[in-house]
Coordinates of C-alpha atoms and ligand atoms in Angstrom, one line a residue:
M1 CA 23.0 13.6 29.1
G2 CA 22.1 10.2 27.4
K3 CA 23.1 8.0 30.8
N4 CA 21.6 10.6 33.2
N5 CA 18.3 10.8 31.3
K6 CA 17.8 6.8 30.9
Q7 CA 17.4 7.0 34.8
R8 CA 15.3 9.0 35.4
F9 CA 13.2 8.0 32.5
E10 CA 12.3 4.1 31.9
R11 CA 10.4 2.7 29.0
E12 CA 9.6 -0.2 27.5
T13 CA 11.4 -1.5 24.9
N14 CA 10.2 -2.7 22.4
V15 CA 11.8 -5.1 20.9
S16 CA 14.1 -8.4 23.6
T17 CA 17.4 -9.5 22.1
K18 CA 18.5 -10.6 24.8
I19 CA 15.5 -13.2 25.8
N20 CA 16.5 -16.2 23.2
A21 CA 12.8 -16.2 22.6
D22 CA 12.8 -19.8 21.7
K23 CA 13.4 -20.8 25.0
V24 CA 10.2 -19.1 26.6
K25 CA 8.0 -21.6 24.0
T26 CA 4.6 -21.9 26.6
K27 CA 2.6 -20.1 29.3
V28 CA -1.0 -20.0 30.5
N29 CA -2.7 -16.7 30.2
G30 CA -5.6 -16.3 31.3
G31 CA -6.8 -20.0 30.8
V32 CA -5.6 -18.9 27.7
F33 CA -2.7 -21.7 26.7
V34 CA -0.1 -19.5 24.4
Y35 CA 2.6 -21.5 22.9
T36 CA 4.9 -21.0 19.8
G37 CA 6.4 -24.3 17.9
A38 CA 5.5 -28.4 18.6
I39 CA 6.0 -29.8 22.1
S40 CA 6.1 -32.7 23.5
V41 CA 3.8 -34.3 25.9
N42 CA 5.7 -33.9 28.6
E43 CA 6.1 -30.3 28.2
L44 CA 2.8 -29.7 27.6
S45 CA 1.5 -31.6 30.5
N46 CA 3.8 -28.9 32.3
S47 CA 2.0 -26.4 31.0
L48 CA -1.7 -27.0 31.7
N49 CA -0.9 -28.9 34.8
V50 CA -2.5 -32.0 33.9
P51 CA -0.6 -35.5 33.8
A52 CA 0.4 -37.0 30.9
S53 CA -1.2 -40.0 31.5
E54 CA -4.1 -38.3 30.9
I55 CA -3.1 -36.8 27.6
I56 CA -1.8 -40.0 26.2
K57 CA -5.1 -42.1 26.8
F58 CA -7.4 -39.4 25.7
L59 CA -5.8 -39.0 22.4
F60 CA -5.2 -42.8 22.3
M61 CA -9.2 -42.1 22.6
Q62 CA -8.6 -40.6 19.0
K63 CA -6.4 -43.1 17.7
K64 CA -3.9 -40.9 18.0
M65 CA -0.9 -43.6 19.8
V66 CA 2.0 -41.2 21.4
T67 CA 4.6 -41.5 23.9
I68 CA 5.8 -38.6 26.6
N69 CA 8.1 -37.5 24.5
T70 CA 6.2 -37.3 20.9
V71 CA 6.1 -34.2 19.8
L72 CA 2.3 -32.8 19.1
D73 CA 1.3 -30.8 15.9
D74 CA -0.5 -27.5 16.2
E75 CA -4.0 -29.3 15.3
L76 CA -3.5 -32.4 18.4
I77 CA -1.9 -29.1 20.9
G78 CA -5.6 -28.0 20.1
L79 CA -7.4 -31.0 20.3
V80 CA -5.8 -31.7 24.3
C81 CA -6.2 -28.1 25.3
L82 CA -9.4 -28.3 24.3
Q83 CA -10.3 -31.3 26.1
F84 CA -8.8 -29.9 29.3
G85 CA -10.5 -27.1 29.5
Y86 CA -8.0 -24.8 27.9
D87 CA -7.8 -22.4 24.9
F88 CA -5.0 -22.4 22.6
Q89 CA -3.0 -19.4 20.8
K90 CA -0.4 -19.8 18.7
K91 CA 2.1 -17.2 18.5
H92 CA 4.9 -16.6 15.7
I93 CA 8.3 -15.6 16.9
V94 CA 9.4 -12.7 15.4
A95 CA 13.1 -11.7 15.1
A96 CA 14.7 -8.7 17.1
E97 CA 14.6 -7.6 12.8
N98 CA 11.4 -8.2 11.3
F99 CA 10.9 -5.4 14.1
E100 CA 8.1 -4.3 11.4
E101 CA 6.2 -7.5 12.2
V102 CA 6.3 -6.9 15.9
E103 CA 3.2 -6.7 17.8
I104 CA 3.1 -4.2 20.0
N105 CA 0.7 -5.0 23.4
D106 CA 0.8 -2.6 25.7
D107 CA -1.2 -2.2 28.5
P108 CA -4.3 -0.3 28.4
S109 CA -3.8 1.0 31.9
K110 CA 0.0 2.6 29.6
L111 CA -2.2 4.2 26.7
K112 CA -2.7 7.9 26.3
G113 CA -5.0 10.2 23.3
R114 CA -2.7 10.6 21.1
P115 CA -3.1 13.2 17.7
P116 CA -4.9 12.4 14.9
V117 CA -2.1 11.9 11.6
V118 CA -4.2 13.4 8.8
T119 CA -3.4 13.7 4.7
I120 CA -5.0 15.8 2.1
M121 CA -6.6 14.5 -1.5
G122 CA -7.9 14.6 -4.3
H123 CA -7.9 15.9 -7.6
V124 CA -5.3 18.1 -8.5
D125 CA -6.2 21.8 -9.3
H126 CA -9.4 21.1 -6.8
G127 CA -7.4 23.3 -3.7
K128 CA -5.5 21.1 -2.0
T129 CA -2.2 22.5 -1.2
T130 CA -4.5 26.5 -0.8
L131 CA -6.0 24.1 1.9
I132 CA -2.7 23.0 3.5
D133 CA -1.3 26.3 3.2
A134 CA -4.4 28.0 5.3
I135 CA -4.3 25.0 7.9
R136 CA -0.6 25.5 8.4
N137 CA -1.3 29.2 8.9
S138 CA -5.0 30.0 11.3
N139 CA -4.5 30.3 13.9
L140 CA -1.2 31.2 14.0
V141 CA 1.0 32.4 17.7
A142 CA 2.8 35.0 17.7
G143 CA 6.1 34.2 16.7
E144 CA 5.1 31.3 15.0
V145 CA 4.1 33.6 11.8
G146 CA 5.7 32.7 9.0
G147 CA 8.3 30.3 10.9
I148 CA 6.7 26.7 10.3
S149 CA 9.3 25.6 7.5
Q150 CA 8.2 24.1 4.7
E151 CA 11.0 21.4 4.6
I152 CA 10.0 19.3 7.5
G153 CA 7.4 17.8 5.4
A154 CA 4.8 17.2 8.4
Y155 CA 3.0 19.8 11.0
Q156 CA 0.8 19.6 13.6
K157 CA -2.0 22.5 14.7
E158 CA -4.2 22.7 17.0
I159 CA -7.4 24.0 18.2
N160 CA -9.5 24.5 21.4
G161 CA -6.9 21.8 22.3
H162 CA -6.1 19.6 20.6
K163 CA -3.7 18.3 18.2
I164 CA -3.9 17.1 14.4
T165 CA -1.5 15.8 12.8
F166 CA -0.7 17.3 9.2
I167 CA 1.2 15.0 6.3
D168 CA 2.3 17.5 4.3
T169 CA 2.3 15.9 0.8
P170 CA -0.4 15.9 -0.7
G171 CA -1.8 13.3 -2.8
H172 CA -2.7 10.1 -3.0
E173 CA 1.0 9.3 -4.8
A174 CA 3.0 9.9 -1.4
F175 CA 0.2 8.4 0.7
T176 CA 0.3 5.1 -1.8
A177 CA 4.2 5.3 -2.4
M178 CA 3.7 4.6 1.6
R179 CA 1.2 2.2 1.4
S180 CA 2.8 -0.4 -1.1
R181 CA 6.1 -0.5 1.5
G182 CA 3.8 -1.7 3.9
A183 CA 3.6 1.4 6.0
S184 CA 0.6 3.0 7.0
V185 CA 0.5 6.5 8.3
T186 CA -2.6 8.1 8.1
D187 CA -5.7 7.9 9.9
I188 CA -8.1 10.4 8.8
V189 CA -8.4 11.2 4.7
V190 CA -9.5 14.8 3.5
L191 CA -10.9 14.4 0.9
V192 CA -11.0 17.9 -0.4
V193 CA -14.2 18.2 -4.2
A194 CA -14.1 21.1 -5.9
A195 CA -17.9 22.8 -5.8
D196 CA -17.5 23.9 -9.0
D197 CA -16.1 20.9 -10.4
G198 CA -17.9 17.7 -8.9
V199 CA -15.9 14.3 -8.7
M200 CA -13.1 13.2 -10.6
P201 CA -11.3 11.0 -12.2
Q202 CA -8.3 12.0 -9.4
T203 CA -11.0 12.1 -6.2
I204 CA -12.8 8.4 -7.0
E205 CA -8.5 7.3 -7.5
A206 CA -8.3 8.6 -4.2
I207 CA -11.7 7.4 -2.6
D208 CA -10.8 3.6 -3.7
H209 CA -6.8 4.6 -1.6
A210 CA -9.0 5.7 1.2
K211 CA -10.9 2.3 1.4
S212 CA -9.0 0.1 0.6
A213 CA -6.9 0.7 3.5
G214 CA -9.7 1.0 5.6
V215 CA -9.4 4.5 6.2
P216 CA -11.8 7.4 7.5
I217 CA -12.8 10.5 4.8
I218 CA -13.4 13.7 6.2
V219 CA -15.0 15.3 2.5
A220 CA -14.0 19.1 2.4
I221 CA -16.0 20.5 -0.3
N222 CA -13.8 23.7 -1.6
K223 CA -14.5 27.1 -3.3
I224 CA -17.7 27.9 -1.6
D225 CA -17.4 31.2 -2.3
K226 CA -17.4 30.3 -6.3
P227 CA -20.3 30.9 -8.1
G228 CA -20.7 27.5 -10.0
A229 CA -20.4 25.9 -6.0
D230 CA -22.7 23.8 -6.1
P231 CA -22.5 21.4 -2.9
E232 CA -25.1 18.4 -3.2
R233 CA -23.8 18.3 -6.5
V234 CA -20.6 17.3 -5.0
K235 CA -22.4 15.1 -2.7
N236 CA -24.6 13.8 -5.1
E237 CA -21.6 12.3 -7.8
L238 CA -19.8 11.1 -4.0
M239 CA -23.0 9.2 -3.2
Q240 CA -22.4 6.6 -6.9
H241 CA -18.9 6.1 -4.8
D242 CA -20.3 5.0 -2.4
I243 CA -19.8 8.6 0.0
V244 CA -22.7 9.1 1.3
A245 CA -23.0 12.6 4.1
E246 CA -24.4 12.7 6.4
D247 CA -27.4 14.9 5.3
Y248 CA -28.4 11.5 3.2
G249 CA -28.4 9.6 5.7
G250 CA -24.8 8.0 4.9
D251 CA -22.2 8.5 7.4
V252 CA -19.7 10.7 5.9
I253 CA -19.5 13.7 7.0
C254 CA -18.5 17.3 4.4
V255 CA -17.3 20.3 5.0
E256 CA -17.8 22.6 3.0
I257 CA -15.1 25.1 3.1
S258 CA -13.4 28.0 1.0
A259 CA -9.4 27.4 1.1
K260 CA -8.6 30.5 -0.7
K261 CA -11.1 32.8 1.5
K262 CA -10.5 30.8 5.2
V263 CA -13.6 30.1 5.3
N264 CA -14.4 27.9 7.8
I265 CA -10.9 26.3 8.3
D266 CA -11.4 25.9 12.1
G267 CA -14.8 24.2 11.3
L268 CA -13.0 21.3 9.1
L269 CA -10.0 21.1 11.9
E270 CA -13.1 20.5 14.8
T271 CA -14.5 17.4 13.0
I272 CA -11.0 16.7 12.3
I273 CA -11.0 16.1 15.9
L274 CA -14.5 14.8 16.2
V275 CA -13.5 12.5 14.0
S276 CA -10.3 10.7 15.9
E277 CA -11.9 10.9 19.1
M278 CA -15.0 8.6 17.5
K279 CA -11.4 6.3 16.3
E280 CA -10.0 6.1 20.1
L281 CA -5.9 6.5 18.8
K282 CA -4.2 5.9 21.0
A283 CA -0.7 5.5 22.0
N284 CA 1.6 4.4 25.3
P285 CA 4.1 7.7 25.3
D286 CA 5.9 5.1 27.9
R287 CA 8.2 2.8 25.3
Y288 CA 10.8 3.6 23.5
A289 CA 9.8 5.0 19.4
L290 CA 9.0 3.6 16.6
G291 CA 7.4 5.1 13.4
T292 CA 8.1 6.0 9.8
V293 CA 9.7 7.7 7.8
L294 CA 7.9 10.8 6.3
E295 CA 11.1 12.4 4.2
A296 CA 14.5 11.7 4.2
K297 CA 17.3 13.9 2.4
L298 CA 21.3 14.4 2.9
D299 CA 21.8 17.6 4.2
R300 CA 25.3 19.3 2.7
N301 CA 25.9 20.4 6.8
E302 CA 24.4 18.2 8.4
G303 CA 24.7 14.7 6.8
P304 CA 21.2 12.8 7.0
K305 CA 18.2 14.0 8.4
A306 CA 15.2 12.4 8.8
T307 CA 11.4 13.5 9.0
L308 CA 10.3 10.5 11.2
L309 CA 6.7 10.2 12.5
I310 CA 6.3 8.6 16.0
Q311 CA 3.1 6.0 15.8
N312 CA 4.2 5.1 19.1
G313 CA 6.5 5.5 22.1
T314 CA 8.4 8.5 23.0
L315 CA 11.5 9.6 21.5
K316 CA 14.7 11.0 23.2
E317 CA 17.6 13.1 21.9
G318 CA 20.2 10.6 22.3
D319 CA 18.6 7.3 21.7
Y320 CA 19.8 4.6 19.1
L321 CA 17.4 4.1 15.8
V322 CA 17.4 1.4 13.3
V323 CA 15.3 2.9 10.4
G324 CA 15.5 0.7 7.3
T325 CA 18.5 -0.9 7.3
S326 CA 20.9 1.4 9.2
Y327 CA 20.9 2.7 12.7
G328 CA 22.5 6.3 14.1
K329 CA 21.6 7.8 17.3
A330 CA 19.0 11.0 17.4
R331 CA 21.9 13.3 18.1
R332 CA 19.4 16.1 17.4
M333 CA 15.5 17.1 16.9
T334 CA 13.4 20.0 15.7
N335 CA 10.2 20.9 14.6
E336 CA 8.4 22.7 11.9
F337 CA 9.5 25.5 13.3
K338 CA 13.0 24.4 13.4
K339 CA 12.9 24.5 17.9
V340 CA 14.5 22.0 18.9
L341 CA 13.0 18.8 21.0
N342 CA 14.2 16.9 24.1
V343 CA 11.3 13.9 23.3
A344 CA 8.5 13.5 20.7
T345 CA 5.9 12.2 21.9
P346 CA 3.4 9.6 19.8
S347 CA 2.3 11.1 16.3
T348 CA 4.5 13.9 16.9
P349 CA 7.2 14.2 13.1
V350 CA 10.5 15.8 14.0
S351 CA 13.2 16.1 11.6
V352 CA 16.4 14.0 13.2
I353 CA 19.5 14.0 12.2
G354 CA 22.5 12.1 13.8
L355 CA 22.1 8.2 11.1
A356 CA 23.9 7.0 9.4
E357 CA 23.0 6.6 5.8
V358 CA 20.0 8.3 4.5
P359 CA 16.6 6.3 4.6
E360 CA 13.8 6.0 2.7
A361 CA 10.1 7.5 2.6
G362 CA 7.8 5.0 4.1
D363 CA 10.6 2.9 6.4
R364 CA 9.6 1.9 9.9
F365 CA 12.0 2.9 12.9
M366 CA 12.3 1.6 15.8
A367 CA 14.9 3.5 19.0
F368 CA 17.2 1.6 21.3
A369 CA 18.6 2.3 24.9
E370 CA 22.3 0.6 23.8
E371 CA 23.4 1.6 21.5
S372 CA 24.8 -2.5 20.3
E373 CA 21.3 -3.8 20.1
A374 CA 20.9 -0.8 17.7
R375 CA 24.0 -1.8 15.2
A376 CA 23.2 -5.5 15.7
I377 CA 19.4 -5.2 14.9
A378 CA 20.6 -2.7 12.0
L379 CA 22.9 -5.7 10.3
K380 CA 21.1 -8.2 10.8
R381 CA 18.0 -6.3 8.6
K382 CA 21.0 -5.0 6.1
Q383 CA 21.2 -9.2 5.6
L384 CA 18.1 -9.6 5.5
K385 CA 17.3 -6.9 2.9
E386 CA 20.1 -7.8 0.4
A387 CA 19.0 -11.9 0.4
K388 CA 15.3 -10.4 -0.1
E389 CA 15.7 -8.2 -2.5
K390 CA 17.3 -11.8 -4.6
N391 CA 14.0 -13.1 -4.7
K392 CA 11.3 -10.7 -4.6
T393 CA 7.6 -12.0 -4.9
S394 CA 4.6 -11.4 -6.1
A395 CA 2.2 -9.0 -4.9
A396 CA -0.1 -11.6 -5.7
S397 CA -1.3 -14.1 -8.4
L398 CA -3.3 -15.9 -9.8
D399 CA -1.6 -18.5 -8.5
D400 CA -2.2 -17.5 -5.4
L401 CA -5.9 -18.0 -5.6
Y402 CA -5.6 -21.1 -5.6
K403 CA -3.7 -21.8 -2.2
L404 CA -6.1 -18.8 -0.8
A405 CA -9.2 -21.0 -1.2
N406 CA -7.6 -24.3 -0.1
S407 CA -5.9 -22.3 3.2
G408 CA -9.4 -23.1 5.1
D409 CA -9.7 -19.7 6.0
V410 CA -12.5 -17.1 4.3
Q411 CA -9.7 -15.4 2.5
T412 CA -10.6 -11.9 -0.1
I413 CA -8.2 -11.3 -3.8
N414 CA -8.2 -7.7 -4.4
I415 CA -8.5 -7.0 -8.2
I416 CA -8.7 -4.4 -10.0
I417 CA -10.4 -3.8 -13.6
K418 CA -9.9 -1.2 -16.3
A419 CA -12.1 -1.4 -19.1
D420 CA -12.9 0.1 -22.7
S421 CA -15.8 1.8 -21.3
T422 CA -16.9 2.2 -17.7
G423 CA -20.0 -0.1 -18.8
S424 CA -17.8 -2.7 -19.6
A425 CA -15.5 -2.3 -15.9
E426 CA -18.8 -2.6 -14.6
A427 CA -20.5 -6.2 -16.3
V428 CA -16.5 -8.1 -15.3
K429 CA -16.7 -6.4 -12.4
T430 CA -20.3 -7.7 -11.1
S431 CA -19.3 -11.3 -13.4
L432 CA -16.6 -11.2 -11.4
E433 CA -18.5 -11.0 -8.4
K434 CA -20.8 -13.6 -8.9
L435 CA -17.8 -15.8 -8.1
N436 CA -17.9 -16.1 -4.5
S437 CA -17.5 -18.1 -2.6
D438 CA -17.8 -19.4 0.8
K439 CA -13.3 -19.7 0.8
I440 CA -12.7 -16.8 -1.5
N441 CA -14.2 -13.3 -1.3
I442 CA -13.7 -11.4 -4.5
N443 CA -12.8 -7.4 -3.6
V444 CA -13.7 -5.0 -6.5
I445 CA -11.1 -3.1 -5.5
R446 CA -11.2 -0.6 -8.5
A447 CA -13.4 -1.0 -12.0
T448 CA -13.3 2.0 -14.0
S449 CA -12.6 3.1 -18.1
G450 CA -8.9 3.7 -19.5
A451 CA -5.7 2.4 -20.3
I452 CA -3.9 0.6 -17.2
T453 CA -2.1 3.3 -15.8
E454 CA 1.3 3.5 -13.4
S455 CA -1.0 4.6 -10.7
D456 CA -3.2 1.5 -11.3
V457 CA 0.0 -1.0 -10.8
L458 CA 1.1 1.1 -7.5
L459 CA -2.5 0.5 -5.8
A460 CA -2.6 -3.0 -7.2
S461 CA 1.1 -3.0 -4.8
A462 CA 0.1 -1.4 -1.9
S463 CA -3.5 -3.3 -1.8
K464 CA -2.4 -6.8 -3.4
A465 CA -4.4 -6.8 -5.9
I466 CA -4.2 -8.4 -8.9
V467 CA -4.8 -6.0 -12.3
Y468 CA -7.2 -7.2 -15.5
G469 CA -6.8 -5.3 -18.8
F470 CA -10.2 -5.5 -20.5
N471 CA -10.4 -4.7 -24.0
V472 CA -7.6 -1.7 -22.7
R473 CA -3.6 -2.0 -22.5
P474 CA -0.5 -0.7 -20.4
D475 CA 2.4 0.8 -21.8
A476 CA 5.4 0.0 -21.6
R477 CA 5.7 2.1 -18.9
T478 CA 3.6 1.1 -16.8
R479 CA 4.8 -3.0 -17.8
A480 CA 8.0 -1.9 -16.4
K481 CA 6.5 -1.2 -13.8
A482 CA 4.1 -3.7 -13.3
E483 CA 7.6 -6.0 -13.7
E484 CA 9.5 -4.1 -10.4
E485 CA 6.5 -4.2 -8.5
K486 CA 5.7 -8.3 -9.5
V487 CA 2.2 -7.0 -10.1
E488 CA 0.5 -9.4 -11.9
I489 CA -1.3 -7.5 -15.2
R490 CA -3.7 -10.6 -16.8
L491 CA -5.7 -9.2 -20.5
H492 CA -8.6 -9.8 -21.8
N493 CA -10.9 -9.4 -24.2
I494 CA -13.5 -11.8 -24.1
I495 CA -16.4 -11.5 -20.5
Y496 CA -16.3 -15.2 -20.4
A497 CA -12.5 -16.2 -20.6
L498 CA -11.7 -14.2 -18.3
I499 CA -14.8 -15.5 -15.6
E500 CA -13.6 -18.7 -16.5
E501 CA -9.6 -18.4 -16.5
I502 CA -10.5 -16.6 -12.1
Q503 CA -12.7 -19.9 -12.0
D504 CA -10.1 -22.2 -12.8
A505 CA -7.7 -21.1 -11.0
M506 CA -9.2 -21.1 -7.3
K507 CA -10.3 -24.6 -8.7
G508 CA -6.4 -25.0 -9.0
M509 CA -6.6 -25.4 -12.3
L510 CA -4.9 -22.9 -13.9
K511 CA -3.7 -23.4 -17.7
K512 CA -0.3 -22.1 -18.5
E513 CA 0.5 -23.2 -21.7
K514 CA 1.0 -20.0 -23.7
V515 CA 0.9 -16.5 -22.5
E516 CA 1.4 -13.4 -24.8
K517 CA 4.5 -11.3 -24.5
V518 CA 4.7 -8.1 -25.5
T519 CA 7.9 -8.2 -28.1
G520 CA 7.6 -4.6 -28.4
Q521 CA 5.6 -1.1 -29.1
A522 CA 6.2 1.6 -32.0
E523 CA 4.9 5.2 -32.0
I524 CA 3.2 6.2 -35.4
R525 CA 3.9 10.2 -35.9
K526 CA 3.1 10.4 -39.4
L527 CA 0.1 9.3 -42.2
F528 CA 1.1 8.6 -46.0
K529 CA -1.8 7.6 -48.5
V530 CA -0.5 6.1 -51.3
S531 CA -3.9 4.8 -53.3
K532 CA -5.0 1.4 -54.1
V533 CA -2.7 0.5 -50.9
G534 CA -4.2 2.2 -48.1
T535 CA -2.7 4.6 -44.9
I536 CA 0.6 4.2 -44.2
G537 CA 1.6 4.7 -40.8
G538 CA 5.1 6.8 -40.1
C539 CA 6.3 4.9 -37.4
M540 CA 9.3 5.0 -34.6
V541 CA 10.3 2.1 -33.1
T542 CA 9.8 3.4 -28.8
D543 CA 10.2 -0.1 -27.0
G544 CA 11.5 -4.0 -27.8
V545 CA 10.8 -4.9 -31.1
I546 CA 8.3 -4.6 -34.6
K547 CA 8.2 -7.9 -36.3
N548 CA 6.4 -8.5 -39.9
Q549 CA 5.3 -11.4 -39.2
S550 CA 4.2 -11.1 -35.6
P551 CA 0.1 -9.9 -34.8
I552 CA -0.1 -6.7 -33.4
R553 CA -3.1 -4.8 -31.9
L554 CA -3.5 -0.9 -32.4
L555 CA -4.1 1.2 -29.6
R556 CA -6.0 4.5 -28.9
E557 CA -5.4 6.3 -25.9
G558 CA -4.7 2.2 -24.1
V559 CA -8.1 1.0 -25.4
V560 CA -7.3 -1.9 -28.5
V561 CA -8.9 -0.5 -31.9
F562 CA -8.0 -3.6 -33.8
E563 CA -6.3 -6.8 -33.8
G564 CA -4.9 -8.5 -36.5
K565 CA -1.3 -8.6 -38.7
L566 CA 0.8 -6.3 -40.6
A567 CA 0.8 -5.8 -44.1
S568 CA 4.3 -4.5 -44.6
L569 CA 7.2 -2.9 -42.9
Q570 CA 9.8 -0.3 -44.4
R571 CA 12.5 0.9 -43.8
E572 CA 13.1 3.2 -46.0
K573 CA 11.9 1.7 -49.3
D574 CA 13.1 -1.9 -48.4
Q575 CA 11.0 -4.5 -47.1
V576 CA 11.9 -5.7 -43.5
K577 CA 11.2 -8.6 -41.1
E578 CA 11.5 -6.4 -38.0
V579 CA 12.4 -2.8 -36.3
K580 CA 14.0 -1.8 -33.4
A581 CA 14.1 0.3 -30.8
G582 CA 14.9 4.1 -31.9
F583 CA 14.2 3.3 -35.8
E584 CA 12.0 4.5 -37.8
C585 CA 9.9 2.0 -39.9
G586 CA 6.8 2.3 -42.5
L587 CA 4.2 0.1 -41.2
L588 CA 0.6 -0.9 -43.2
I589 CA -1.7 -2.8 -41.1
D590 CA -3.8 -5.9 -42.9
G591 CA -7.9 -5.5 -43.2
F592 CA -7.5 -2.1 -41.5
N593 CA -6.6 2.0 -42.8
D594 CA -8.2 4.2 -39.7
I595 CA -4.9 4.8 -38.3
K596 CA -4.5 7.6 -36.5
E597 CA -1.1 10.4 -35.3
G598 CA -0.2 8.8 -31.5
D599 CA -1.9 5.5 -32.0
I600 CA 0.7 2.6 -30.7
V601 CA 1.3 -0.3 -33.0
E602 CA 2.3 -3.5 -30.7
G603 CA 3.7 -6.4 -31.3
Y604 CA 3.4 -9.6 -30.0
E605 CA 4.0 -13.5 -29.3
M606 CA 2.4 -16.1 -27.8
V607 CA 5.1 -18.3 -25.8
E608 CA 5.4 -21.6 -24.4
V609 CA 5.7 -21.8 -20.6
D610 CA 6.2 -24.6 -18.5
Ligands
GDP701 P1 -4.4 21.7 -6.0 O1 -4.0 21.2 -7.1 O2 -5.5 20.6 -6.2 O3 -2.8 21.5 -5.2 O4 -4.8 22.6 -6.1 P2 -4.9 24.2 -6.0 O5 -4.7 24.4 -4.3 O6 -3.2 24.6 -6.3 O7 -5.3 25.4 -6.1 C1 -6.2 25.6 -7.8 C2 -6.9 27.2 -8.1 O8 -8.1 26.8 -7.1 C3 -5.4 27.7 -7.3 O9 -5.3 28.3 -8.3 C4 -6.2 28.2 -6.0 O10 -6.0 29.7 -5.9 C5 -7.6 28.3 -6.6 N1 -8.5 27.7 -5.6 C6 -8.3 27.0 -4.2 N2 -8.5 26.3 -3.1 C7 -9.7 27.9 -4.0 C8 -11.3 28.6 -2.4 O11 -11.4 27.9 -2.0 N3 -11.8 29.6 -3.5 C9 -11.2 29.5 -5.0 N4 -12.0 30.9 -5.2 N5 -10.1 29.6 -5.7 C10 -10.2 28.1 -4.4

């Protein structure tokens, strides 16, 4: 059926694999000279319709000696364009296999409204799952009851003739995981806050995520049926995080609901429509589909099966798809009711079979008319990915700061601050923000108290931020995650040293002679009080190695409570030089007896780097 359909249903392609883009170098478009790379005086003269001699004369006046064959750089091209009354724009040529970077320029007349894509976030137990269920089961039409399959991971809901797409996985893990892979699928975040509990740590995390993704928030104040419900308190607490409710003069809509008693669910849905209409979400259904994988798995009977969110264009059964680094044919598409669809329009989630491999959530996909195109692009993407993995680059690092500061444009550097108290987190934040200059905008996306956690690393990776720990440390798992995600974690215990380091980095004078390297961690599991000696910690080395000569610090819940050295390190009855992971040991900290079960002893060394 593929061929016939193709004739009846013309769609624009998203990337062209046929034209060698390098050959189409220049174009004058409404007074704007669009070019892609270095061009000669002769070429520029032809494109702008200005005699070459005029260009040569003008450049001569600028003390630039050129001939008709001289290849001009961006600066000179710009100068010439302005002189002869053209604006100019340099276009990046994006190879078809980098389809994530392809800029889709839809003809405005082809754009049609599309449903908003909504993610529900909030603190644990505030009612996200209950709300998702309540929405899923609200306004069900006969035949749909009990029919929504959970496995698809997203579903659409209709209210007053408008559709809304909900991403099923609540919480910010899925949201962050997508963003750290460069995918943004959410148009609106519904932040669930329990009216009897108020703003809690994960509420704040969700706010951070939504803000750093630039996604508008609708607050669903939940559990208003409960006796202790206090919506005004919730609004007041939210205000401390720059979420200002409409009735407090802000622009955030708060909707009071009870997910459990199904109170005002329609009101929430109507608000979502209202906010989405303000955003004027649009897409062009008349192009081949592109979008993101929401979920994927290997189905025993059907093979690789993926839920795709169509973000632009239309996917038709029989289209060839490149997903991540593999390709296939959309053999069968089904919606959340397991109903077979022939076409899926923008913002529709569909479950698709026919792919060669199981993609990953967050992978982007694109549809093609020809199998040969899809195959070639998938192959190139695979090669590219392998090459990239060999030299994965970091999300953001202090080294980059200098380059940013000197790049000319105003640059934003994202920073996450974790400190031993809210007060010091605020103090560090304020001091850092004072460093803002006309070139660098320091943007603190999170400043809270507590240990550095995997959630910080994920947020850092997603928003290309540097993590600063002030008197707090990451545990071994978080450190490993940071290494994997190439997130830079900097640790300090003196504010001015931290500030100085950033200032130096901005000036390009980063001193890197010595950096700290953690050698290992041990967990204190038992205390032995020995008179005249002190309290000996019975430990298990959980990671790396603990050495009797290394400097150590004592961490309690990720916060540094003591720094110093060991007075002794024992295995059984013997004094030893070091103890490796997986072994028990007894240790005594020099000058510190106030150890507790569960404390972590961290050993480190200062190592030279070039
Ligand atoms: P999640 O962790 O955010 O997904 O929270 P759940 O949806 O699992 O809800 C946590 C608990 O709160 C459950 O026992 C729900 O029954 C209860 N709950 C959720 N919404 C409401 C509500 O509107 N009113 C009341 N009274 N309880 C609710």
